[in-house]
Coordinates of C-alpha atoms in Angstrom, one line a residue:
X22 CA 66.2 103.9 99.4
X23 CA 67.7 100.5 99.8
X24 CA 69.3 99.2 103.0
X25 CA 71.4 96.1 102.5
X26 CA 72.0 93.9 105.4
X27 CA 74.7 91.2 105.5
X28 CA 73.4 87.8 104.3
X29 CA 73.0 84.9 106.7
X30 CA 75.8 82.5 107.1
X31 CA 76.3 80.5 103.9
X32 CA 74.7 83.1 101.6
X33 CA 77.9 84.0 99.7
X34 CA 76.7 85.0 96.2
X35 CA 79.5 87.4 95.3
X36 CA 81.7 86.3 92.4
X37 CA 85.0 84.8 93.4
X38 CA 86.9 87.5 91.6
X39 CA 85.3 90.1 93.7
X40 CA 86.1 88.2 96.9
X41 CA 89.8 88.1 96.0
X42 CA 89.9 91.9 95.7
X43 CA 89.3 92.2 99.4
X44 CA 91.0 89.0 100.4
X45 CA 94.3 90.6 101.7
X46 CA 92.4 92.6 104.3
X47 CA 90.8 89.5 105.8
X48 CA 93.7 87.1 105.4
X49 CA 91.8 85.0 102.8
X50 CA 92.8 83.8 99.4
X51 CA 90.6 82.5 96.6
X52 CA 90.9 79.0 98.0
X53 CA 90.3 79.8 101.6
X54 CA 86.9 78.1 101.7
X55 CA 88.4 74.8 100.8
X56 CA 91.7 75.1 102.6
X57 CA 92.3 73.1 105.7
X58 CA 93.3 74.6 109.0
X59 CA 96.7 72.8 108.7
X60 CA 97.5 74.6 105.4
X61 CA 96.5 78.1 106.5
X62 CA 99.3 80.4 107.6
X63 CA 99.2 82.2 110.9
X64 CA 97.6 85.7 110.8
X65 CA 100.1 88.5 110.2
X66 CA 100.6 90.8 113.1
X67 CA 99.2 94.3 112.5
X68 CA 101.8 96.8 111.3
X69 CA 103.0 99.3 113.9
X70 CA 103.7 103.1 113.6
X71 CA 107.4 102.2 113.6
X72 CA 106.8 99.9 110.6
X73 CA 104.8 102.6 108.8
X74 CA 107.4 105.3 109.3
X75 CA 110.4 103.1 108.3
X76 CA 111.0 105.0 105.0
X77 CA 110.5 108.4 106.6
X78 CA 112.7 107.4 109.5
X79 CA 115.5 106.1 107.3
X80 CA 115.5 109.2 105.1
X81 CA 115.4 111.7 108.0
X82 CA 118.0 109.9 110.1
X83 CA 120.3 109.5 107.1
X84 CA 120.2 113.3 106.5
X85 CA 120.6 114.1 110.2
X86 CA 123.5 111.6 110.4
X87 CA 125.3 113.5 107.6
X88 CA 125.0 116.8 109.6
X89 CA 126.8 115.2 112.5
X90 CA 129.5 113.4 110.6
X91 CA 133.0 113.9 112.0
X92 CA 133.6 116.8 114.3
X93 CA 130.9 119.5 114.6
X94 CA 130.1 122.6 116.5
X95 CA 126.6 123.4 117.8
X96 CA 126.5 126.8 116.0
X97 CA 124.2 128.7 113.7
X98 CA 125.5 126.8 110.6
X99 CA 124.6 123.5 112.1
X100 CA 121.1 124.6 113.1
X101 CA 120.6 126.0 109.6
X102 CA 121.6 122.6 108.2
X103 CA 119.1 120.9 110.4
X104 CA 116.4 123.4 109.2
X105 CA 117.2 122.3 105.6
X106 CA 117.0 118.6 106.6
X107 CA 113.6 119.1 108.2
X108 CA 112.2 121.1 105.3
X109 CA 113.4 118.5 102.7
X110 CA 111.8 115.8 104.8
X111 CA 108.3 117.3 104.2
X112 CA 107.9 118.8 107.7
X113 CA 107.2 122.1 106.0
X114 CA 109.0 125.5 106.2
X115 CA 107.0 127.0 109.1
X116 CA 107.0 123.9 111.2
X117 CA 110.7 123.3 110.5
X118 CA 111.7 126.9 111.6
X119 CA 109.6 126.6 114.8
X120 CA 111.1 123.2 115.6
X121 CA 114.7 124.4 115.2
X122 CA 114.1 127.5 117.2
X123 CA 112.7 125.4 120.0
X124 CA 115.6 123.0 119.7
X125 CA 118.1 125.9 120.0
X126 CA 116.6 126.9 123.3
X127 CA 116.6 123.3 124.6
X128 CA 120.2 122.8 123.6
X129 CA 121.2 126.0 125.3
X130 CA 119.1 125.4 128.4
X131 CA 120.1 121.8 128.9
X132 CA 123.7 122.4 127.9
X133 CA 123.5 119.6 125.3
X134 CA 126.8 119.0 123.5
X135 CA 126.5 115.6 121.7
X136 CA 124.7 114.5 118.6
X137 CA 122.3 112.1 120.3
X138 CA 121.5 114.8 122.8
X139 CA 120.5 117.0 120.0
X140 CA 118.4 114.2 118.3
X141 CA 116.7 113.5 121.6
X142 CA 115.9 117.2 122.0
X143 CA 114.5 117.2 118.5
X144 CA 112.4 114.1 119.2
X145 CA 111.0 115.8 122.4
X146 CA 110.1 119.0 120.5
X147 CA 108.4 117.0 117.7
X148 CA 106.3 115.2 120.4
X149 CA 105.4 118.5 122.0
X150 CA 104.4 120.0 118.6
X151 CA 102.2 117.0 117.8
X152 CA 100.3 117.0 121.1
X153 CA 97.4 119.0 119.7
X154 CA 96.8 116.2 117.2
X155 CA 96.3 113.7 120.0
X156 CA 92.8 114.5 121.2
X157 CA 90.3 112.6 123.2
X158 CA 87.6 111.2 121.0
X159 CA 84.2 110.4 122.4
X160 CA 81.9 109.1 119.7
X161 CA 79.2 108.1 122.2
X162 CA 78.2 111.6 123.3
X163 CA 75.7 111.7 120.4
X164 CA 73.6 108.8 119.0
X165 CA 74.0 108.4 116.2
X166 CA 77.4 110.0 115.9
X167 CA 77.6 111.1 112.3
X168 CA 80.8 111.1 110.4
X169 CA 81.3 112.5 106.9
X170 CA 84.3 110.9 105.2
X171 CA 85.8 113.2 102.5
X172 CA 89.0 113.4 100.4
X173 CA 90.3 113.5 96.9
X174 CA 90.4 110.5 94.5
X175 CA 92.8 107.7 95.3
X176 CA 93.6 108.3 99.0
X177 CA 91.9 105.1 100.1
X178 CA 88.8 106.7 101.6
X179 CA 86.3 103.8 101.3
X180 CA 88.8 101.2 102.5
X181 CA 89.9 103.5 105.4
X182 CA 86.2 104.0 106.3
X183 CA 85.8 100.2 106.5
X184 CA 89.0 99.9 108.6
X185 CA 87.8 102.5 111.1
X186 CA 84.3 100.8 111.2
X187 CA 85.9 97.5 112.1
X188 CA 87.6 99.2 115.1
X189 CA 84.3 100.6 116.2
X190 CA 82.7 97.1 115.9
X191 CA 85.5 95.5 117.8
X192 CA 84.7 98.0 120.6
X193 CA 81.1 96.8 120.7
X194 CA 79.6 99.8 118.9
X195 CA 77.0 99.5 116.1
X196 CA 77.8 101.1 112.8
X197 CA 75.9 101.9 109.6
X198 CA 77.3 102.9 106.2
X199 CA 75.8 105.4 103.8
X200 CA 76.9 105.0 100.2
X201 CA 76.9 108.7 99.2
X202 CA 79.4 108.1 96.4
X203 CA 76.7 107.9 93.7
X204 CA 78.9 108.8 90.8
X205 CA 80.5 105.4 90.5
X206 CA 78.3 102.2 90.7
X207 CA 81.5 100.3 91.7
X208 CA 81.9 102.6 94.8
X209 CA 78.5 101.5 96.1
X210 CA 79.3 97.9 95.4
X211 CA 82.6 98.2 97.2
X212 CA 81.0 99.7 100.3
X213 CA 78.2 97.0 100.2
X214 CA 80.9 94.3 100.1
X215 CA 82.6 95.8 103.1
X216 CA 79.3 95.9 104.8
X217 CA 78.7 92.2 104.1
X218 CA 82.2 91.3 105.4
X219 CA 81.9 93.4 108.5
X220 CA 78.2 92.7 109.2
X221 CA 77.3 96.4 108.8
X222 CA 74.1 97.6 107.1
X223 CA 74.5 99.9 104.1
X224 CA 72.0 102.5 103.0
X225 CA 72.3 103.1 99.2
X226 CA 70.3 104.4 96.2
X227 CA 70.8 103.9 92.5
X228 CA 73.7 105.2 90.4
X229 CA 73.5 109.0 90.0
X230 CA 71.1 109.5 92.9
X231 CA 71.3 112.6 95.1
X232 CA 74.1 112.0 97.6
X233 CA 72.4 114.3 100.1
X234 CA 69.2 112.2 99.9
X235 CA 71.2 109.0 100.6
X236 CA 72.7 110.7 103.7
X237 CA 69.2 111.9 104.8
X238 CA 67.8 108.4 104.4
X239 CA 70.7 106.8 106.2
X240 CA 70.4 109.2 109.1
X241 CA 66.7 108.6 109.5
X242 CA 67.4 104.9 109.5
X243 CA 70.2 105.2 112.0
X244 CA 68.0 107.2 114.4
X245 CA 65.2 104.7 114.2
X246 CA 67.6 101.8 114.8
X247 CA 69.5 103.5 117.6
X248 CA 72.8 103.0 115.7
X249 CA 75.9 104.3 117.5
X250 CA 77.8 105.6 114.5
X251 CA 76.8 106.5 111.0
X252 CA 79.7 106.8 108.5
X253 CA 78.8 108.6 105.2
X254 CA 81.2 107.6 102.4
X255 CA 81.4 110.3 99.7
X256 CA 82.8 110.5 96.2
X257 CA 86.4 111.4 95.9
X258 CA 86.8 114.8 94.3
X259 CA 89.4 117.4 93.6
X260 CA 89.1 120.7 95.5
X261 CA 88.9 122.4 92.1
X262 CA 85.7 120.6 91.2
X263 CA 83.2 123.2 92.4
X264 CA 80.1 121.2 91.6
X265 CA 81.3 118.2 93.7
X266 CA 82.4 120.5 96.5
X267 CA 78.9 122.0 96.5
X268 CA 77.5 118.5 96.8
X269 CA 79.4 118.0 100.0
X270 CA 78.0 121.3 101.3
X271 CA 74.5 120.2 100.4
X272 CA 75.0 117.0 102.5
X273 CA 76.2 119.1 105.4
X274 CA 73.1 121.3 105.1
X275 CA 70.7 118.4 104.9
X276 CA 72.2 116.8 108.0
X277 CA 72.2 120.1 109.9
X278 CA 68.5 120.6 109.1
X279 CA 67.8 117.5 111.0
X280 CA 70.2 118.3 113.8
X281 CA 72.3 121.5 113.9
X282 CA 75.2 119.6 115.5
X283 CA 75.5 117.2 112.5
X284 CA 77.8 116.1 111.1
X285 CA 79.7 115.7 114.3
X286 CA 82.9 114.8 112.5
X287 CA 84.1 115.7 109.0
X288 CA 87.1 113.5 108.5
X289 CA 89.5 114.1 105.6
X290 CA 91.5 111.2 104.4
X291 CA 94.9 112.4 103.3
X292 CA 97.6 110.4 101.4
X293 CA 101.0 110.9 103.1
X294 CA 102.6 110.4 99.7
X295 CA 101.3 113.7 98.4
X296 CA 103.5 115.6 100.9
X297 CA 102.9 119.3 101.3
X298 CA 100.3 119.2 98.6
X299 CA 98.0 117.7 101.2
X300 CA 97.9 121.0 103.0
X301 CA 96.4 122.6 99.9
X302 CA 93.7 119.9 99.8
X303 CA 93.0 120.4 103.5
X304 CA 92.8 124.2 103.1
X305 CA 90.0 123.8 100.5
X306 CA 88.1 121.0 102.1
X307 CA 88.3 122.8 105.5
X308 CA 86.9 126.0 104.0
X309 CA 84.1 124.2 102.1
X310 CA 82.8 121.7 104.6
X311 CA 84.5 122.4 107.9
X312 CA 86.9 119.4 108.1
X313 CA 87.6 118.9 111.8
X314 CA 89.8 115.8 111.8
X315 CA 92.3 113.9 109.7
X316 CA 93.3 110.4 108.9
X317 CA 96.8 110.1 107.3
X318 CA 97.0 107.0 105.0
X319 CA 99.8 105.2 103.1
X320 CA 102.6 106.2 105.5
X321 CA 104.4 103.0 104.7
X322 CA 104.6 103.9 101.0
X323 CA 106.6 107.1 101.2
X324 CA 109.2 109.0 103.2
X325 CA 106.9 111.9 103.9
X326 CA 105.7 111.1 107.4
X327 CA 106.8 114.5 108.5
X328 CA 103.6 115.8 106.9
X329 CA 101.8 115.0 110.2
X330 CA 104.0 117.7 111.9
X331 CA 103.2 120.4 109.4
X332 CA 99.5 119.5 109.5
X333 CA 99.4 119.9 113.3
X334 CA 101.5 123.0 113.3
X335 CA 99.2 124.8 110.8
X336 CA 95.7 123.5 111.8
X337 CA 95.9 122.0 115.3
X338 CA 93.4 119.4 114.1
X339 CA 93.2 115.9 115.6
X340 CA 94.8 113.2 113.6
X341 CA 92.6 110.3 114.4
X342 CA 94.4 107.5 112.7
X343 CA 97.6 106.6 110.7
X344 CA 97.5 104.1 107.9
X345 CA 100.7 102.1 108.4
X346 CA 100.3 99.2 106.0
X347 CA 98.0 97.4 103.5
X348 CA 96.5 94.9 106.0
X349 CA 93.0 95.5 107.3
X350 CA 94.3 96.0 110.9
X351 CA 97.1 98.2 109.8
X352 CA 95.4 101.4 111.1
X353 CA 96.8 102.9 114.3
X354 CA 95.3 105.5 116.6
X355 CA 97.5 108.6 116.6
X356 CA 99.9 109.0 119.6
X357 CA 102.3 112.0 119.6
X358 CA 105.0 110.3 121.7
X359 CA 104.9 107.1 119.7
X360 CA 105.0 109.0 116.4
X361 CA 108.0 111.1 117.4
X362 CA 109.9 108.1 118.8
X363 CA 109.3 106.1 115.6
X364 CA 110.3 109.0 113.3
X365 CA 113.4 110.2 115.2
X366 CA 115.1 107.4 117.3
X367 CA 118.7 107.8 118.4
X368 CA 121.3 107.9 115.6
X369 CA 122.7 104.5 116.5
X370 CA 119.2 103.0 116.2
X371 CA 118.5 104.2 112.7

């Protein structure tokens, strides 16, 4: 086992090329070390949920606007059109049918007759449907609180792990990383670089090492050091790769042998751009390793933000975070009301 701790100030031995790969998350360029304060631009404000959902909002509101063009009657045909709009906006068939049925009842009960009234009703029903995804999260009830980070290739798992860790650090909590992606040497190097930047120790072994052994060593170290949160970064894998899925199951077993309650959190990172295919991924990971929370990334890169609704309607899992931009602080805690308001504003605000 090797446990790398961040170097002391001034010990910056990483190649400049590697620094630049992470520079955008820390507001640094290659020339940052020599730039003067006068030439540095002001830090960019973190992206909001509204920013992250801009493409989804524009697409959805455009379709809804078409439904209400000209004169209209609040009849079965109109509600069927709204169903189609929701389904084609990646909200999913089951969730869309449930939303429209709820909306029918609301329109009837509240005697709604105008387009914005219908849209406001839809927004309220979306917020209600999303409430199960907004759950209290107490990571201090166990020490260490052990998180297993899982997902397919390319969803931004390692970067998202680092972003979440930064939020924990900002809240005054101690964090440790376990580099359990032992298939790619670059993956360990990437996590170690994040650890260096964030002042977080990283437990790692050599390329090709047993990922479960890395997790075991990291947990042992975290217990000894009294670390608040242990985040285990795993290799990206397709749900069809049975050998790699079995590796995740082995990590789970090894952790549970030390403490049956571990891991406390199995968080799946999902790319919003995959749309309804993300549900298939979640099905398989949930069955294999008991996924019990979700982080939805890359919302700003697609018009498929409605995926959050179908995930909640089907699984009732907490959505811990939303990735709403490329910046290091562009990670927002999930809030049902804020999400619904950002996705479905009034028609005249689209």
